[in-house]
Amino acid sequence: MPKFRRQTFETTIIERYQRRECSVEEWRNRPIEGEHPYLYLDWIVKKRTWAGEVRNVSLLVASAVNADGCREILGICEGAKDDKSGWSNFLRHLVDRG
């Protein structure tokens, strides 16, 4: 509870009543640049609260090691299945980005 009850609290990052930050889609669709000698693919299931319900959400994750030896997340796809078509679509999206 804020001490100053008559003042409204606002942030400069997330607008009022907004639940997501807009640049996430920009990050997901950013061009992949540079060389990545090692690529790691993983499928993760996380619990997520959506409209008062707790549901399992599938995440396909691509991480890589770049030429400098640093790890980097190349992409995350939410809601895809751990099957051939899910991985094919995810990998095609990564290839299209570079």
PDB file of N, CA and C in Angstrom:
ATOM      1  N   MET A   1       0.853  -1.182   0.000  1.00  0.00           N
ATOM      2  CA  MET A   1       0.000   0.000   0.000  1.00  0.00           C
ATOM      3  C   MET A   1       0.897   1.243   0.000  1.00  0.00           C
ATOM      4  N   PRO A   2       0.774   2.089  -0.990  1.00  0.00           N
ATOM      5  CA  PRO A   2       1.599   3.297  -1.014  1.00  0.00           C
ATOM      6  C   PRO A   2       1.216   4.260   0.108  1.00  0.00           C
ATOM      7  N   LYS A   3       2.180   5.021   0.559  1.00  0.00           N
ATOM      8  CA  LYS A   3       1.920   5.998   1.619  1.00  0.00           C
ATOM      9  C   LYS A   3       1.055   7.144   1.109  1.00  0.00           C
ATOM     10  N   PHE A   4       1.269   7.515  -0.141  1.00  0.00           N
ATOM     11  CA  PHE A   4       0.510   8.629  -0.707  1.00  0.00           C
ATOM     12  C   PHE A   4      -0.669   8.063  -1.486  1.00  0.00           C
ATOM     13  N   ARG A   5      -1.780   7.881  -0.828  1.00  0.00           N
ATOM     14  CA  ARG A   5      -2.930   7.213  -1.428  1.00  0.00           C
ATOM     15  C   ARG A   5      -3.598   8.018  -2.526  1.00  0.00           C
ATOM     16  N   ARG A   6      -3.431   9.294  -2.524  1.00  0.00           N
ATOM     17  CA  ARG A   6      -4.102  10.106  -3.541  1.00  0.00           C
ATOM     18  C   ARG A   6      -3.277  10.249  -4.812  1.00  0.00           C
ATOM     19  N   GLN A   7      -2.052   9.804  -4.783  1.00  0.00           N
ATOM     20  CA  GLN A   7      -1.214   9.869  -5.975  1.00  0.00           C
ATOM     21  C   GLN A   7      -1.285   8.543  -6.710  1.00  0.00           C
ATOM     22  N   THR A   8      -1.297   8.628  -8.030  1.00  0.00           N
ATOM     23  CA  THR A   8      -1.309   7.402  -8.824  1.00  0.00           C
ATOM     24  C   THR A   8       0.119   6.974  -9.108  1.00  0.00           C
ATOM     25  N   PHE A   9       0.293   5.670  -9.222  1.00  0.00           N
ATOM     26  CA  PHE A   9       1.601   5.119  -9.531  1.00  0.00           C
ATOM     27  C   PHE A   9       1.648   4.730 -11.000  1.00  0.00           C
ATOM     28  N   GLU A  10       2.646   5.208 -11.704  1.00  0.00           N
ATOM     29  CA  GLU A  10       2.824   4.873 -13.107  1.00  0.00           C
ATOM     30  C   GLU A  10       4.291   4.597 -13.373  1.00  0.00           C
ATOM     31  N   THR A  11       4.547   3.665 -14.297  1.00  0.00           N
ATOM     32  CA  THR A  11       5.916   3.384 -14.700  1.00  0.00           C
ATOM     33  C   THR A  11       6.142   3.921 -16.103  1.00  0.00           C
ATOM     34  N   THR A  12       7.385   4.085 -16.460  1.00  0.00           N
ATOM     35  CA  THR A  12       7.686   4.541 -17.812  1.00  0.00           C
ATOM     36  C   THR A  12       7.858   3.382 -18.772  1.00  0.00           C
ATOM     37  N   ILE A  13       7.929   2.159 -18.243  1.00  0.00           N
ATOM     38  CA  ILE A  13       8.141   0.990 -19.098  1.00  0.00           C
ATOM     39  C   ILE A  13       6.815   0.391 -19.559  1.00  0.00           C
ATOM     40  N   ILE A  14       5.917   0.140 -18.632  1.00  0.00           N
ATOM     41  CA  ILE A  14       4.637  -0.487 -18.959  1.00  0.00           C
ATOM     42  C   ILE A  14       3.519   0.509 -18.678  1.00  0.00           C
ATOM     43  N   GLU A  15       2.700   0.741 -19.694  1.00  0.00           N
ATOM     44  CA  GLU A  15       1.590   1.676 -19.541  1.00  0.00           C
ATOM     45  C   GLU A  15       0.538   1.107 -18.604  1.00  0.00           C
ATOM     46  N   ARG A  16      -0.302   1.956 -18.095  1.00  0.00           N
ATOM     47  CA  ARG A  16      -1.342   1.551 -17.165  1.00  0.00           C
ATOM     48  C   ARG A  16      -2.277   0.525 -17.800  1.00  0.00           C
ATOM     49  N   TYR A  17      -2.606  -0.525 -17.054  1.00  0.00           N
ATOM     50  CA  TYR A  17      -3.477  -1.626 -17.446  1.00  0.00           C
ATOM     51  C   TYR A  17      -2.882  -2.520 -18.541  1.00  0.00           C
ATOM     52  N   GLN A  18      -1.665  -2.283 -18.918  1.00  0.00           N
ATOM     53  CA  GLN A  18      -1.017  -3.124 -19.920  1.00  0.00           C
ATOM     54  C   GLN A  18      -0.343  -4.292 -19.209  1.00  0.00           C
ATOM     55  N   ARG A  19      -0.523  -5.499 -19.731  1.00  0.00           N
ATOM     56  CA  ARG A  19       0.028  -6.688 -19.087  1.00  0.00           C
ATOM     57  C   ARG A  19       1.322  -7.158 -19.717  1.00  0.00           C
ATOM     58  N   ARG A  20       1.641  -6.672 -20.884  1.00  0.00           N
ATOM     59  CA  ARG A  20       2.851  -7.099 -21.573  1.00  0.00           C
ATOM     60  C   ARG A  20       3.633  -5.900 -22.072  1.00  0.00           C
ATOM     61  N   GLU A  21       4.900  -6.096 -22.217  1.00  0.00           N
ATOM     62  CA  GLU A  21       5.772  -5.075 -22.771  1.00  0.00           C
ATOM     63  C   GLU A  21       5.834  -5.294 -24.281  1.00  0.00           C
ATOM     64  N   CYS A  22       5.650  -4.266 -25.070  1.00  0.00           N
ATOM     65  CA  CYS A  22       5.462  -4.383 -26.526  1.00  0.00           C
ATOM     66  C   CYS A  22       6.689  -4.878 -27.284  1.00  0.00           C
ATOM     67  N   SER A  23       7.883  -4.673 -26.793  1.00  0.00           N
ATOM     68  CA  SER A  23       9.074  -5.022 -27.563  1.00  0.00           C
ATOM     69  C   SER A  23       9.351  -6.523 -27.586  1.00  0.00           C
ATOM     70  N   VAL A  24       8.531  -7.347 -26.915  1.00  0.00           N
ATOM     71  CA  VAL A  24       8.765  -8.800 -26.928  1.00  0.00           C
ATOM     72  C   VAL A  24       8.643  -9.354 -28.331  1.00  0.00           C
ATOM     73  N   GLU A  25       7.644  -8.932 -29.095  1.00  0.00           N
ATOM     74  CA  GLU A  25       7.489  -9.402 -30.470  1.00  0.00           C
ATOM     75  C   GLU A  25       8.665  -8.948 -31.327  1.00  0.00           C
ATOM     76  N   GLU A  26       9.159  -7.755 -31.092  1.00  0.00           N
ATOM     77  CA  GLU A  26      10.344  -7.285 -31.824  1.00  0.00           C
ATOM     78  C   GLU A  26      11.526  -8.196 -31.539  1.00  0.00           C
ATOM     79  N   TRP A  27      11.690  -8.603 -30.285  1.00  0.00           N
ATOM     80  CA  TRP A  27      12.793  -9.492 -29.913  1.00  0.00           C
ATOM     81  C   TRP A  27      12.631 -10.852 -30.577  1.00  0.00           C
ATOM     82  N   ARG A  28      11.416 -11.385 -30.601  1.00  0.00           N
ATOM     83  CA  ARG A  28      11.176 -12.695 -31.214  1.00  0.00           C
ATOM     84  C   ARG A  28      11.435 -12.698 -32.717  1.00  0.00           C
ATOM     85  N   ASN A  29      11.269 -11.560 -33.354  1.00  0.00           N
ATOM     86  CA  ASN A  29      11.422 -11.478 -34.805  1.00  0.00           C
ATOM     87  C   ASN A  29      12.685 -10.756 -35.240  1.00  0.00           C
ATOM     88  N   ARG A  30      13.594 -10.479 -34.299  1.00  0.00           N
ATOM     89  CA  ARG A  30      14.825  -9.766 -34.635  1.00  0.00           C
ATOM     90  C   ARG A  30      15.695 -10.641 -35.535  1.00  0.00           C
ATOM     91  N   PRO A  31      16.524 -10.034 -36.380  1.00  0.00           N
ATOM     92  CA  PRO A  31      17.415 -10.833 -37.227  1.00  0.00           C
ATOM     93  C   PRO A  31      18.486 -11.526 -36.375  1.00  0.00           C
ATOM     94  N   ILE A  32      18.821 -12.738 -36.744  1.00  0.00           N
ATOM     95  CA  ILE A  32      19.902 -13.464 -36.088  1.00  0.00           C
ATOM     96  C   ILE A  32      21.171 -13.187 -36.880  1.00  0.00           C
ATOM     97  N   GLU A  33      22.152 -12.608 -36.209  1.00  0.00           N
ATOM     98  CA  GLU A  33      23.379 -12.208 -36.885  1.00  0.00           C
ATOM     99  C   GLU A  33      24.573 -12.909 -36.260  1.00  0.00           C
ATOM    100  N   GLY A  34      25.624 -13.054 -37.035  1.00  0.00           N
ATOM    101  CA  GLY A  34      26.848 -13.667 -36.541  1.00  0.00           C
ATOM    102  C   GLY A  34      26.831 -15.174 -36.685  1.00  0.00           C
ATOM    103  N   GLU A  35      27.955 -15.775 -36.304  1.00  0.00           N
ATOM    104  CA  GLU A  35      28.084 -17.224 -36.384  1.00  0.00           C
ATOM    105  C   GLU A  35      27.779 -17.850 -35.041  1.00  0.00           C
ATOM    106  N   HIS A  36      27.156 -19.021 -35.095  1.00  0.00           N
ATOM    107  CA  HIS A  36      26.814 -19.773 -33.888  1.00  0.00           C
ATOM    108  C   HIS A  36      27.230 -21.225 -34.114  1.00  0.00           C
ATOM    109  N   PRO A  37      28.471 -21.572 -33.723  1.00  0.00           N
ATOM    110  CA  PRO A  37      28.959 -22.928 -33.984  1.00  0.00           C
ATOM    111  C   PRO A  37      28.183 -24.022 -33.255  1.00  0.00           C
ATOM    112  N   TYR A  38      27.574 -23.710 -32.133  1.00  0.00           N
ATOM    113  CA  TYR A  38      26.823 -24.701 -31.358  1.00  0.00           C
ATOM    114  C   TYR A  38      25.393 -24.238 -31.181  1.00  0.00           C
ATOM    115  N   LEU A  39      24.453 -25.117 -31.464  1.00  0.00           N
ATOM    116  CA  LEU A  39      23.030 -24.833 -31.319  1.00  0.00           C
ATOM    117  C   LEU A  39      22.416 -25.892 -30.423  1.00  0.00           C
ATOM    118  N   TYR A  40      21.653 -25.457 -29.418  1.00  0.00           N
ATOM    119  CA  TYR A  40      20.975 -26.365 -28.502  1.00  0.00           C
ATOM    120  C   TYR A  40      19.478 -26.136 -28.621  1.00  0.00           C
ATOM    121  N   LEU A  41      18.731 -27.219 -28.752  1.00  0.00           N
ATOM    122  CA  LEU A  41      17.274 -27.157 -28.852  1.00  0.00           C
ATOM    123  C   LEU A  41      16.687 -27.892 -27.664  1.00  0.00           C
ATOM    124  N   ASP A  42      15.637 -27.314 -27.066  1.00  0.00           N
ATOM    125  CA  ASP A  42      15.018 -27.931 -25.903  1.00  0.00           C
ATOM    126  C   ASP A  42      13.525 -27.650 -25.920  1.00  0.00           C
ATOM    127  N   TRP A  43      12.779 -28.519 -25.282  1.00  0.00           N
ATOM    128  CA  TRP A  43      11.337 -28.380 -25.121  1.00  0.00           C
ATOM    129  C   TRP A  43      11.057 -28.362 -23.628  1.00  0.00           C
ATOM    130  N   ILE A  44      10.360 -27.330 -23.173  1.00  0.00           N
ATOM    131  CA  ILE A  44      10.101 -27.137 -21.751  1.00  0.00           C
ATOM    132  C   ILE A  44       8.596 -26.982 -21.551  1.00  0.00           C
ATOM    133  N   VAL A  45       8.080 -27.533 -20.469  1.00  0.00           N
ATOM    134  CA  VAL A  45       6.682 -27.332 -20.101  1.00  0.00           C
ATOM    135  C   VAL A  45       6.659 -26.548 -18.795  1.00  0.00           C
ATOM    136  N   LYS A  46       5.969 -25.421 -18.791  1.00  0.00           N
ATOM    137  CA  LYS A  46       5.849 -24.559 -17.612  1.00  0.00           C
ATOM    138  C   LYS A  46       4.375 -24.390 -17.273  1.00  0.00           C
ATOM    139  N   LYS A  47       4.102 -24.098 -16.020  1.00  0.00           N
ATOM    140  CA  LYS A  47       2.733 -23.780 -15.601  1.00  0.00           C
ATOM    141  C   LYS A  47       2.537 -22.275 -15.743  1.00  0.00           C
ATOM    142  N   ARG A  48       1.354 -21.896 -16.246  1.00  0.00           N
ATOM    143  CA  ARG A  48       1.052 -20.480 -16.461  1.00  0.00           C
ATOM    144  C   ARG A  48      -0.374 -20.207 -16.020  1.00  0.00           C
ATOM    145  N   THR A  49      -0.575 -19.108 -15.342  1.00  0.00           N
ATOM    146  CA  THR A  49      -1.916 -18.702 -14.934  1.00  0.00           C
ATOM    147  C   THR A  49      -2.516 -17.863 -16.052  1.00  0.00           C
ATOM    148  N   TRP A  50      -3.679 -18.290 -16.510  1.00  0.00           N
ATOM    149  CA  TRP A  50      -4.363 -17.594 -17.595  1.00  0.00           C
ATOM    150  C   TRP A  50      -5.838 -17.511 -17.241  1.00  0.00           C
ATOM    151  N   ALA A  51      -6.340 -16.310 -17.052  1.00  0.00           N
ATOM    152  CA  ALA A  51      -7.749 -16.074 -16.720  1.00  0.00           C
ATOM    153  C   ALA A  51      -8.167 -16.863 -15.479  1.00  0.00           C
ATOM    154  N   GLY A  52      -7.313 -16.893 -14.478  1.00  0.00           N
ATOM    155  CA  GLY A  52      -7.629 -17.561 -13.229  1.00  0.00           C
ATOM    156  C   GLY A  52      -7.391 -19.056 -13.219  1.00  0.00           C
ATOM    157  N   GLU A  53      -7.003 -19.632 -14.354  1.00  0.00           N
ATOM    158  CA  GLU A  53      -6.726 -21.060 -14.452  1.00  0.00           C
ATOM    159  C   GLU A  53      -5.229 -21.286 -14.583  1.00  0.00           C
ATOM    160  N   VAL A  54      -4.763 -22.372 -13.996  1.00  0.00           N
ATOM    161  CA  VAL A  54      -3.366 -22.759 -14.166  1.00  0.00           C
ATOM    162  C   VAL A  54      -3.317 -23.809 -15.268  1.00  0.00           C
ATOM    163  N   ARG A  55      -2.525 -23.531 -16.308  1.00  0.00           N
ATOM    164  CA  ARG A  55      -2.410 -24.436 -17.451  1.00  0.00           C
ATOM    165  C   ARG A  55      -0.947 -24.718 -17.744  1.00  0.00           C
ATOM    166  N   ASN A  56      -0.704 -25.864 -18.345  1.00  0.00           N
ATOM    167  CA  ASN A  56       0.637 -26.175 -18.827  1.00  0.00           C
ATOM    168  C   ASN A  56       0.839 -25.524 -20.185  1.00  0.00           C
ATOM    169  N   VAL A  57       2.005 -24.906 -20.377  1.00  0.00           N
ATOM    170  CA  VAL A  57       2.341 -24.262 -21.636  1.00  0.00           C
ATOM    171  C   VAL A  57       3.648 -24.865 -22.141  1.00  0.00           C
ATOM    172  N   SER A  58       3.656 -25.255 -23.397  1.00  0.00           N
ATOM    173  CA  SER A  58       4.859 -25.805 -24.017  1.00  0.00           C
ATOM    174  C   SER A  58       5.703 -24.689 -24.602  1.00  0.00           C
ATOM    175  N   LEU A  59       7.014 -24.795 -24.421  1.00  0.00           N
ATOM    176  CA  LEU A  59       7.951 -23.827 -24.972  1.00  0.00           C
ATOM    177  C   LEU A  59       9.040 -24.566 -25.733  1.00  0.00           C
ATOM    178  N   LEU A  60       9.245 -24.185 -26.985  1.00  0.00           N
ATOM    179  CA  LEU A  60      10.395 -24.660 -27.747  1.00  0.00           C
ATOM    180  C   LEU A  60      11.453 -23.576 -27.640  1.00  0.00           C
ATOM    181  N   VAL A  61      12.667 -23.962 -27.257  1.00  0.00           N
ATOM    182  CA  VAL A  61      13.736 -22.991 -26.999  1.00  0.00           C
ATOM    183  C   VAL A  61      14.952 -23.346 -27.835  1.00  0.00           C
ATOM    184  N   ALA A  62      15.523 -22.337 -28.497  1.00  0.00           N
ATOM    185  CA  ALA A  62      16.773 -22.495 -29.234  1.00  0.00           C
ATOM    186  C   ALA A  62      17.801 -21.575 -28.603  1.00  0.00           C
ATOM    187  N   SER A  63      18.864 -22.156 -28.075  1.00  0.00           N
ATOM    188  CA  SER A  63      19.966 -21.364 -27.545  1.00  0.00           C
ATOM    189  C   SER A  63      21.223 -21.769 -28.296  1.00  0.00           C
ATOM    190  N   ALA A  64      22.210 -20.885 -28.306  1.00  0.00           N
ATOM    191  CA  ALA A  64      23.417 -21.139 -29.081  1.00  0.00           C
ATOM    192  C   ALA A  64      24.621 -20.536 -28.371  1.00  0.00           C
ATOM    193  N   VAL A  65      25.773 -20.981 -28.803  1.00  0.00           N
ATOM    194  CA  VAL A  65      27.034 -20.378 -28.373  1.00  0.00           C
ATOM    195  C   VAL A  65      27.571 -19.631 -29.582  1.00  0.00           C
ATOM    196  N   ASN A  66      27.836 -18.339 -29.403  1.00  0.00           N
ATOM    197  CA  ASN A  66      28.316 -17.556 -30.545  1.00  0.00           C
ATOM    198  C   ASN A  66      29.826 -17.721 -30.714  1.00  0.00           C
ATOM    199  N   ALA A  67      30.391 -17.043 -31.702  1.00  0.00           N
ATOM    200  CA  ALA A  67      31.814 -17.182 -32.024  1.00  0.00           C
ATOM    201  C   ALA A  67      32.720 -16.725 -30.885  1.00  0.00           C
ATOM    202  N   ASP A  68      32.218 -15.851 -29.996  1.00  0.00           N
ATOM    203  CA  ASP A  68      32.997 -15.379 -28.848  1.00  0.00           C
ATOM    204  C   ASP A  68      32.916 -16.326 -27.664  1.00  0.00           C
ATOM    205  N   GLY A  69      32.099 -17.375 -27.770  1.00  0.00           N
ATOM    206  CA  GLY A  69      31.946 -18.335 -26.683  1.00  0.00           C
ATOM    207  C   GLY A  69      30.863 -17.979 -25.689  1.00  0.00           C
ATOM    208  N   CYS A  70      30.050 -16.976 -25.995  1.00  0.00           N
ATOM    209  CA  CYS A  70      28.972 -16.556 -25.096  1.00  0.00           C
ATOM    210  C   CYS A  70      27.665 -17.232 -25.499  1.00  0.00           C
ATOM    211  N   ARG A  71      26.868 -17.611 -24.490  1.00  0.00           N
ATOM    212  CA  ARG A  71      25.563 -18.204 -24.758  1.00  0.00           C
ATOM    213  C   ARG A  71      24.558 -17.133 -25.124  1.00  0.00           C
ATOM    214  N   GLU A  72      23.615 -17.504 -25.968  1.00  0.00           N
ATOM    215  CA  GLU A  72      22.627 -16.552 -26.467  1.00  0.00           C
ATOM    216  C   GLU A  72      21.327 -17.301 -26.750  1.00  0.00           C
ATOM    217  N   ILE A  73      20.199 -16.734 -26.342  1.00  0.00           N
ATOM    218  CA  ILE A  73      18.897 -17.305 -26.683  1.00  0.00           C
ATOM    219  C   ILE A  73      18.523 -16.789 -28.069  1.00  0.00           C
ATOM    220  N   LEU A  74      18.348 -17.695 -29.012  1.00  0.00           N
ATOM    221  CA  LEU A  74      18.009 -17.293 -30.375  1.00  0.00           C
ATOM    222  C   LEU A  74      16.510 -17.174 -30.580  1.00  0.00           C
ATOM    223  N   GLY A  75      15.745 -18.001 -29.882  1.00  0.00           N
ATOM    224  CA  GLY A  75      14.309 -17.933 -30.064  1.00  0.00           C
ATOM    225  C   GLY A  75      13.555 -18.798 -29.079  1.00  0.00           C
ATOM    226  N   ILE A  76      12.315 -18.408 -28.836  1.00  0.00           N
ATOM    227  CA  ILE A  76      11.396 -19.159 -27.980  1.00  0.00           C
ATOM    228  C   ILE A  76      10.046 -19.160 -28.683  1.00  0.00           C
ATOM    229  N   CYS A  77       9.433 -20.317 -28.761  1.00  0.00           N
ATOM    230  CA  CYS A  77       8.117 -20.444 -29.369  1.00  0.00           C
ATOM    231  C   CYS A  77       7.165 -21.019 -28.327  1.00  0.00           C
ATOM    232  N   GLU A  78       6.141 -20.278 -27.991  1.00  0.00           N
ATOM    233  CA  GLU A  78       5.183 -20.706 -26.974  1.00  0.00           C
ATOM    234  C   GLU A  78       4.007 -21.415 -27.622  1.00  0.00           C
ATOM    235  N   GLY A  79       3.564 -22.497 -26.985  1.00  0.00           N
ATOM    236  CA  GLY A  79       2.366 -23.188 -27.422  1.00  0.00           C
ATOM    237  C   GLY A  79       2.581 -24.270 -28.458  1.00  0.00           C
ATOM    238  N   ALA A  80       3.801 -24.393 -28.973  1.00  0.00           N
ATOM    239  CA  ALA A  80       4.064 -25.420 -29.979  1.00  0.00           C
ATOM    240  C   ALA A  80       4.210 -26.783 -29.309  1.00  0.00           C
ATOM    241  N   LYS A  81       3.935 -27.813 -30.043  1.00  0.00           N
ATOM    242  CA  LYS A  81       4.043 -29.180 -29.533  1.00  0.00           C
ATOM    243  C   LYS A  81       5.444 -29.720 -29.796  1.00  0.00           C
ATOM    244  N   ASP A  82       5.807 -30.717 -29.004  1.00  0.00           N
ATOM    245  CA  ASP A  82       7.088 -31.390 -29.188  1.00  0.00           C
ATOM    246  C   ASP A  82       6.897 -32.511 -30.210  1.00  0.00           C
ATOM    247  N   ASP A  83       6.627 -32.104 -31.466  1.00  0.00           N
ATOM    248  CA  ASP A  83       6.463 -33.066 -32.541  1.00  0.00           C
ATOM    249  C   ASP A  83       7.157 -32.534 -33.787  1.00  0.00           C
ATOM    250  N   LYS A  84       7.112 -33.324 -34.850  1.00  0.00           N
ATOM    251  CA  LYS A  84       7.832 -32.956 -36.067  1.00  0.00           C
ATOM    252  C   LYS A  84       7.372 -31.624 -36.647  1.00  0.00           C
ATOM    253  N   SER A  85       6.071 -31.395 -36.716  1.00  0.00           N
ATOM    254  CA  SER A  85       5.570 -30.151 -37.312  1.00  0.00           C
ATOM    255  C   SER A  85       5.902 -28.939 -36.438  1.00  0.00           C
ATOM    256  N   GLY A  86       5.816 -29.090 -35.112  1.00  0.00           N
ATOM    257  CA  GLY A  86       6.158 -27.987 -34.217  1.00  0.00           C
ATOM    258  C   GLY A  86       7.608 -27.568 -34.360  1.00  0.00           C
ATOM    259  N   TRP A  87       8.511 -28.562 -34.361  1.00  0.00           N
ATOM    260  CA  TRP A  87       9.935 -28.258 -34.521  1.00  0.00           C
ATOM    261  C   TRP A  87      10.236 -27.727 -35.914  1.00  0.00           C
ATOM    262  N   SER A  88       9.596 -28.261 -36.932  1.00  0.00           N
ATOM    263  CA  SER A  88       9.832 -27.795 -38.308  1.00  0.00           C
ATOM    264  C   SER A  88       9.451 -26.324 -38.456  1.00  0.00           C
ATOM    265  N   ASN A  89       8.293 -25.954 -37.927  1.00  0.00           N
ATOM    266  CA  ASN A  89       7.854 -24.553 -38.001  1.00  0.00           C
ATOM    267  C   ASN A  89       8.790 -23.636 -37.225  1.00  0.00           C
ATOM    268  N   PHE A  90       9.201 -24.083 -36.033  1.00  0.00           N
ATOM    269  CA  PHE A  90      10.100 -23.281 -35.199  1.00  0.00           C
ATOM    270  C   PHE A  90      11.462 -23.098 -35.886  1.00  0.00           C
ATOM    271  N   LEU A  91      12.023 -24.179 -36.400  1.00  0.00           N
ATOM    272  CA  LEU A  91      13.321 -24.086 -37.075  1.00  0.00           C
ATOM    273  C   LEU A  91      13.226 -23.277 -38.367  1.00  0.00           C
ATOM    274  N   ARG A  92      12.115 -23.379 -39.088  1.00  0.00           N
ATOM    275  CA  ARG A  92      11.927 -22.561 -40.296  1.00  0.00           C
ATOM    276  C   ARG A  92      11.901 -21.071 -39.923  1.00  0.00           C
ATOM    277  N   HIS A  93      11.244 -20.736 -38.800  1.00  0.00           N
ATOM    278  CA  HIS A  93      11.210 -19.350 -38.324  1.00  0.00           C
ATOM    279  C   HIS A  93      12.630 -18.863 -38.006  1.00  0.00           C
ATOM    280  N   LEU A  94      13.442 -19.697 -37.378  1.00  0.00           N
ATOM    281  CA  LEU A  94      14.823 -19.318 -37.064  1.00  0.00           C
ATOM    282  C   LEU A  94      15.637 -19.126 -38.339  1.00  0.00           C
ATOM    283  N   VAL A  95      15.492 -20.007 -39.314  1.00  0.00           N
ATOM    284  CA  VAL A  95      16.216 -19.900 -40.577  1.00  0.00           C
ATOM    285  C   VAL A  95      15.808 -18.631 -41.317  1.00  0.00           C
ATOM    286  N   ASP A  96      14.523 -18.315 -41.309  1.00  0.00           N
ATOM    287  CA  ASP A  96      14.040 -17.104 -41.995  1.00  0.00           C
ATOM    288  C   ASP A  96      14.609 -15.835 -41.356  1.00  0.00           C
ATOM    289  N   ARG A  97      14.932 -15.904 -40.068  1.00  0.00           N
ATOM    290  CA  ARG A  97      15.514 -14.742 -39.383  1.00  0.00           C
ATOM    291  C   ARG A  97      17.020 -14.640 -39.572  1.00  0.00           C
ATOM    292  N   GLY A  98      17.624 -15.647 -40.179  1.00  0.00           N
ATOM    293  CA  GLY A  98      19.051 -15.555 -40.459  1.00  0.00           C
ATOM    294  C   GLY A  98      19.830 -16.708 -39.923  1.00  0.00           C
TER     295      GLY A  98
END
